[in-house]
Coordinates of C-alpha atoms and ligand atoms in Angstrom, one line a residue:
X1243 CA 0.0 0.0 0.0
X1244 CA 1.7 3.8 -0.6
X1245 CA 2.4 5.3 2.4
X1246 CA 2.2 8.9 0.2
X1247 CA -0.1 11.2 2.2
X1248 CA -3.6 11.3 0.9
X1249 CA -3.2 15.0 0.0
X1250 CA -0.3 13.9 -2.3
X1251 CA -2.7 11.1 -4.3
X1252 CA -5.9 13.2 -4.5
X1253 CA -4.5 16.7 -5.7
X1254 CA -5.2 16.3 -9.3
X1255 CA -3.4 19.1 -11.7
X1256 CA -5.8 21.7 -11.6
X1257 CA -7.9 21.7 -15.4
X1258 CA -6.0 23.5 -18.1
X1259 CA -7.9 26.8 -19.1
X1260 CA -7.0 28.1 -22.4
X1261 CA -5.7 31.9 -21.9
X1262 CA -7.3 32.6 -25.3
X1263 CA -10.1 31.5 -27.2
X1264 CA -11.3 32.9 -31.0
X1265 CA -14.9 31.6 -32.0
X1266 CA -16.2 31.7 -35.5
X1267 CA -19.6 32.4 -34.7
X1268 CA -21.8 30.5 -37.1
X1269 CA -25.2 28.9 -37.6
X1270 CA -27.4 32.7 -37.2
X1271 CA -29.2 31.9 -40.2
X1272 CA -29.9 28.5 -39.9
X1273 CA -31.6 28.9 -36.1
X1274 CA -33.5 31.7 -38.0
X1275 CA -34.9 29.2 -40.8
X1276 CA -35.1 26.4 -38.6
X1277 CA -37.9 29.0 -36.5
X1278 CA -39.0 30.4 -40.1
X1279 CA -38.0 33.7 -38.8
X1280 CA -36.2 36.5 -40.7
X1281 CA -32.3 36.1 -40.6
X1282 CA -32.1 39.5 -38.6
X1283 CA -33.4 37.5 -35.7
X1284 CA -30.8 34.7 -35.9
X1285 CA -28.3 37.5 -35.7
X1286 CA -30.5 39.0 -33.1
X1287 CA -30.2 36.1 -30.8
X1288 CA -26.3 35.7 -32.0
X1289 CA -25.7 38.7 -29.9
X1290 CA -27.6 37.4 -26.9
X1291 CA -25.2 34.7 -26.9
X1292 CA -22.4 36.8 -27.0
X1293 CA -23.5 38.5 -24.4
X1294 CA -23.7 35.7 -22.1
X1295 CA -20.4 33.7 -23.4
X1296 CA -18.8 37.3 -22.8
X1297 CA -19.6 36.6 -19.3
X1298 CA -18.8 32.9 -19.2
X1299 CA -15.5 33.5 -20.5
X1300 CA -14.4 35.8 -17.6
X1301 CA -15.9 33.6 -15.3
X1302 CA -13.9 30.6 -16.5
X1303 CA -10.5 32.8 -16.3
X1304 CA -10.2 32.9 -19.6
X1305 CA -7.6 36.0 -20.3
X1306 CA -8.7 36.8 -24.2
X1307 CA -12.0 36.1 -26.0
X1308 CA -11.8 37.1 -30.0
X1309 CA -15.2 36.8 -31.6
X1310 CA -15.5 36.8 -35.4
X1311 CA -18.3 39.3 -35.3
X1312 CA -17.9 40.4 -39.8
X1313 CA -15.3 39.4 -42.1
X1314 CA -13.9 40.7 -45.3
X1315 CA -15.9 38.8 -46.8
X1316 CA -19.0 39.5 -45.6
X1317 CA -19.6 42.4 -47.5
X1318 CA -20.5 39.9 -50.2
X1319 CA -23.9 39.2 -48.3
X1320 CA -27.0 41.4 -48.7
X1321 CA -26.9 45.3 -48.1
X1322 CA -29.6 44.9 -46.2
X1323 CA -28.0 42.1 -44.0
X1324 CA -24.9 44.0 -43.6
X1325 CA -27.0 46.8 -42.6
X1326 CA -28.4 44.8 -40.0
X1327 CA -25.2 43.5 -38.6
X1328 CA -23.8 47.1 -38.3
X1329 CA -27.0 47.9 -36.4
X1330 CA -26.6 45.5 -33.6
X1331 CA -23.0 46.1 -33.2
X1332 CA -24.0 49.6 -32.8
X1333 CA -26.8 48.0 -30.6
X1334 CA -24.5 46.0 -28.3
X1335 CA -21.8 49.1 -28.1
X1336 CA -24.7 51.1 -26.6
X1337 CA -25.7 48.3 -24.2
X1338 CA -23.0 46.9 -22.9
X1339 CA -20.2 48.7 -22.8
X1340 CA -21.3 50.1 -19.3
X1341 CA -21.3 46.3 -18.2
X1342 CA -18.0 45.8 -19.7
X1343 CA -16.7 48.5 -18.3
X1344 CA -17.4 48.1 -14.6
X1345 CA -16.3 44.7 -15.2
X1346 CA -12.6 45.7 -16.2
X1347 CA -12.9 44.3 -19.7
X1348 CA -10.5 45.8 -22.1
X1349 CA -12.7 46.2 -25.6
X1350 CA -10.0 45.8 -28.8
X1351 CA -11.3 45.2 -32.1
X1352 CA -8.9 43.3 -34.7
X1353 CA -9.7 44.3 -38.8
X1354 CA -10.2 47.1 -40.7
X1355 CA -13.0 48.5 -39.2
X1356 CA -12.3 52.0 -40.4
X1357 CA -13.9 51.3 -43.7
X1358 CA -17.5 51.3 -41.3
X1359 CA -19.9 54.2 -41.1
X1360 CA -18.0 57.3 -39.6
X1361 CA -20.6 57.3 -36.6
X1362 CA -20.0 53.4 -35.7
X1363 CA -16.2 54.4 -36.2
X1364 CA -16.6 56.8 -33.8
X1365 CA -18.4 54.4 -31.6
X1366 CA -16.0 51.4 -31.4
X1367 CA -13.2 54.0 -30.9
X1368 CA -15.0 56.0 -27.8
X1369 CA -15.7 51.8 -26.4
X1370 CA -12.0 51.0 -27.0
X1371 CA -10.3 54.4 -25.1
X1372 CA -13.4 53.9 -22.7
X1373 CA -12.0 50.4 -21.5
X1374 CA -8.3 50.8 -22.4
X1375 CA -7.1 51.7 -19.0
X1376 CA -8.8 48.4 -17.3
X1377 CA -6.8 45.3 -16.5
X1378 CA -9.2 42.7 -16.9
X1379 CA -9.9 40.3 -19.4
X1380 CA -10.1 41.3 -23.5
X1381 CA -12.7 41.1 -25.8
X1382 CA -11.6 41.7 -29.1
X1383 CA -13.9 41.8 -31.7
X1384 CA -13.1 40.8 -35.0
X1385 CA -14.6 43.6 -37.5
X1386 CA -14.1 43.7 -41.3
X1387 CA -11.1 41.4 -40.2
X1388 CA -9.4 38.7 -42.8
X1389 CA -6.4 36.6 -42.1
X1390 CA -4.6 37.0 -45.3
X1391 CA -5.0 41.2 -45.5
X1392 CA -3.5 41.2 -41.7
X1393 CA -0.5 39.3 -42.9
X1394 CA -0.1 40.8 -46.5
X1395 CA -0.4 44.2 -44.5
X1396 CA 2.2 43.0 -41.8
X1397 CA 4.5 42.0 -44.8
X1398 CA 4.5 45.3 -46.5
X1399 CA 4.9 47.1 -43.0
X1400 CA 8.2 44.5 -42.7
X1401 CA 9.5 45.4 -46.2
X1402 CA 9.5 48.5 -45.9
X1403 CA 11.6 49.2 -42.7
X1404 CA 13.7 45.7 -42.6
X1405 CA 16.2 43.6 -44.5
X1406 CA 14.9 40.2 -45.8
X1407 CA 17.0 38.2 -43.0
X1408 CA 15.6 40.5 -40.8
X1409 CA 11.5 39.4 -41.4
X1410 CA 11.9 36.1 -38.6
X1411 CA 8.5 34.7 -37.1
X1412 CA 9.2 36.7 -34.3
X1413 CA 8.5 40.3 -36.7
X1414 CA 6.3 39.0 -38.1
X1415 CA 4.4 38.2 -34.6
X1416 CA 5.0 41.3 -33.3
X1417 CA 2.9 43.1 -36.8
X1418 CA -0.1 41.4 -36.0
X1419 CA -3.2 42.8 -34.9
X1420 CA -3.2 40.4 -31.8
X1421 CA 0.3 41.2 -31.0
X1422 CA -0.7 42.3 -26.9
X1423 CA -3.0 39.3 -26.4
X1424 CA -2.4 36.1 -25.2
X1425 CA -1.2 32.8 -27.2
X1426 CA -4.3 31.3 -29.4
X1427 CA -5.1 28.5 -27.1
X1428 CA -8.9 27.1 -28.9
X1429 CA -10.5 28.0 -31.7
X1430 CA -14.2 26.7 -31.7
X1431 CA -16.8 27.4 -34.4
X1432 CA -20.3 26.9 -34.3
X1433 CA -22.6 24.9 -36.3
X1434 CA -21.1 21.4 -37.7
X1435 CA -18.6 23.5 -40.4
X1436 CA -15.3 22.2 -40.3
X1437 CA -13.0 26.0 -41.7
X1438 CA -11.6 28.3 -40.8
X1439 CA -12.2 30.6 -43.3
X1440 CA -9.8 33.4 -42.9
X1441 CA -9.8 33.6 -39.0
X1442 CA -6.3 34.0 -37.5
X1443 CA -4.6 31.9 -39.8
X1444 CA -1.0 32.8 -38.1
X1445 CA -2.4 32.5 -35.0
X1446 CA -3.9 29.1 -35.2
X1447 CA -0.8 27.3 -35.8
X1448 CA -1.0 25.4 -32.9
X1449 CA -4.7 26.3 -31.2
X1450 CA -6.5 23.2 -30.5
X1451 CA -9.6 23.2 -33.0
X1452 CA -13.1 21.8 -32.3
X1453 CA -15.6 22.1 -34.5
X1454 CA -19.3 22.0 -32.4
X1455 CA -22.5 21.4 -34.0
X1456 CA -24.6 24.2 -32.2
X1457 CA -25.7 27.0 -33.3
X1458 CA -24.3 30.2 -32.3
X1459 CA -27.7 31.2 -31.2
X1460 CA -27.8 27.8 -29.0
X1461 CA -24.1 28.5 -27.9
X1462 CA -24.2 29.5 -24.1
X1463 CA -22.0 29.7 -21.0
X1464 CA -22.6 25.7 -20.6
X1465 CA -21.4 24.8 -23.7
X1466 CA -18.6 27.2 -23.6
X1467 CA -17.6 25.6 -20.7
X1468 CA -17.9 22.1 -22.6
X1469 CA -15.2 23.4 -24.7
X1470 CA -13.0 24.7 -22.1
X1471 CA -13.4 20.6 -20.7
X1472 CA -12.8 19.5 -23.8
X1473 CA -9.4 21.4 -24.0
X1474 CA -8.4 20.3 -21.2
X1475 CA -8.0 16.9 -22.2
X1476 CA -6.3 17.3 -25.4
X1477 CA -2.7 16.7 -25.3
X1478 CA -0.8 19.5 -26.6
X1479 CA 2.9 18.4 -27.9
X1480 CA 3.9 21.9 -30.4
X1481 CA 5.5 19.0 -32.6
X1482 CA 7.5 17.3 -29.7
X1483 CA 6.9 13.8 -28.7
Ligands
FPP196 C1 -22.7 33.6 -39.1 O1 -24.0 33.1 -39.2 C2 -22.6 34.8 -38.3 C3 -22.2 36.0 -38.7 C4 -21.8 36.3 -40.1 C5 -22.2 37.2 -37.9 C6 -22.0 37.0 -36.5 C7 -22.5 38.2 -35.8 C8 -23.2 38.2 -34.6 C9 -23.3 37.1 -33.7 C10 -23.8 39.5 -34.2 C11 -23.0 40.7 -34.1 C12 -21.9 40.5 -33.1 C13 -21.5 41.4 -32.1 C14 -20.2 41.2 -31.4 C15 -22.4 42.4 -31.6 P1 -24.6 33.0 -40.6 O2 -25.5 34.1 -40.9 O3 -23.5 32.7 -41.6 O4 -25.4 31.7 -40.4 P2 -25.8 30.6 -41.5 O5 -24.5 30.0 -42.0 O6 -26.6 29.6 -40.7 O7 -26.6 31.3 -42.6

């Protein structure tokens, strides 16, 4: 029998929690259809749940949540759609930034969101210098983002003030729009689609990747624990044995 004292045996490691999680937030449309509802209320209810996995994640410890709230390529999608989107971003900047503020959330945004309308500009930039002092967690929101614009960008930048032997990983790292947040721990999208489709390519190198079948809509502080579980038990080796 081991003599080791009990305290010893029954102290498991505590569970990994990933410092930073992306989500590709997917599936809006299809909980819309599936309630033969308008899309506008899929994305509707997509902000509810970011709202609520917002809070989960700084109750789980996590350090960094970056949300894939409108890609480049999502101005290929219906004027009227887009039009919505911009509206509840607009929507959730007026709600909650009181609630992230008071709870020492750092707002960033990652992508070009510049090319918005001047007022939302205006908007995201008051949210941003309203919560840049905290020291809390970070939401970043991903607006008018792409993977392959960031790194072509970061390239030119490089060219332009280095020698060739000079561009290492490292430079390149320190160009990209996440530069001050954590490590890309998990990367999780929603709704049974297996891409990544332009998120954080760079960064993803060595995230751990699931790929859930719920909707974004359906996606709440339960399930984003789920995923924090699941990370947990995946064995992360950066190549190594
Ligand atoms: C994908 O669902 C979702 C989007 C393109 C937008 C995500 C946006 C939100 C959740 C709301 C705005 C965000 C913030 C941070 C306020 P889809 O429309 O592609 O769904 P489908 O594939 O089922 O059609």
């Amino acid at each position: 029998m081991s003599t080791a004292p009990l305290s010893a045996v029954a102290s498991p490691a505590p569970p990994a929690i990933p410092r930073h999680v992306a989500i590709i937030m997917d599936g809006n449309g299809r909980w819309a259809k599936a309630r033969h509802l308008p899309r506008f209320a899929g994305h509707k209810a997509g902000v509810d749940a970011v709202r609520h996995v917002t809070r989960a994640a700084r109750a789980l410890g996590i350090e960094a949540l970056t949300l894939y709230a409108f890609s480049s390529e999502n101005w290929r999608r219906p004027e009227e759609e887009v039009n919505d989107l911009m509206g509840l971003l607009r929507l959730f900047i007026r709600r909650d930034l009181d609630e992230l503020a008071r709870e020492n959330v750092r707002l960033r945004v990652i992508g070009d969101y510049r090319r918005f309308a001047p007022d939302l500009v205006e908007l995201v930039d008051a949210a941003i210098a309203r919560t840049a002092a905290n020291t809390g967690p970070i939401l970043a929101i991903a607006l008018n983002y792409g993977a392959q614009a960031e790194l072509a960008a970061a390239a030119r930048r490089l060219a332009a003030r280095l020698a060739p032997e000079d561009i290492t990983e490292a430079a390149i790292e320190a160009e990209l729009e996440t530069r001050d947040l954590p490590p890309l721990d998990l990367m999780i999208r929603t709704s049974g689609e297996h891409r990544l489709s332009n998120f954080l390519l760079w960064q993803a190198a060595y995230a751990e990747l699931l790929f859930v079948d719920t909707l974004w809509p359906d996606f709440d502080g339960e399930a984003l624990a789920d995923a924090v579980a699941a990370f947990g038990r995946r064995q992360r080796r950066y190549g190594g044995l």
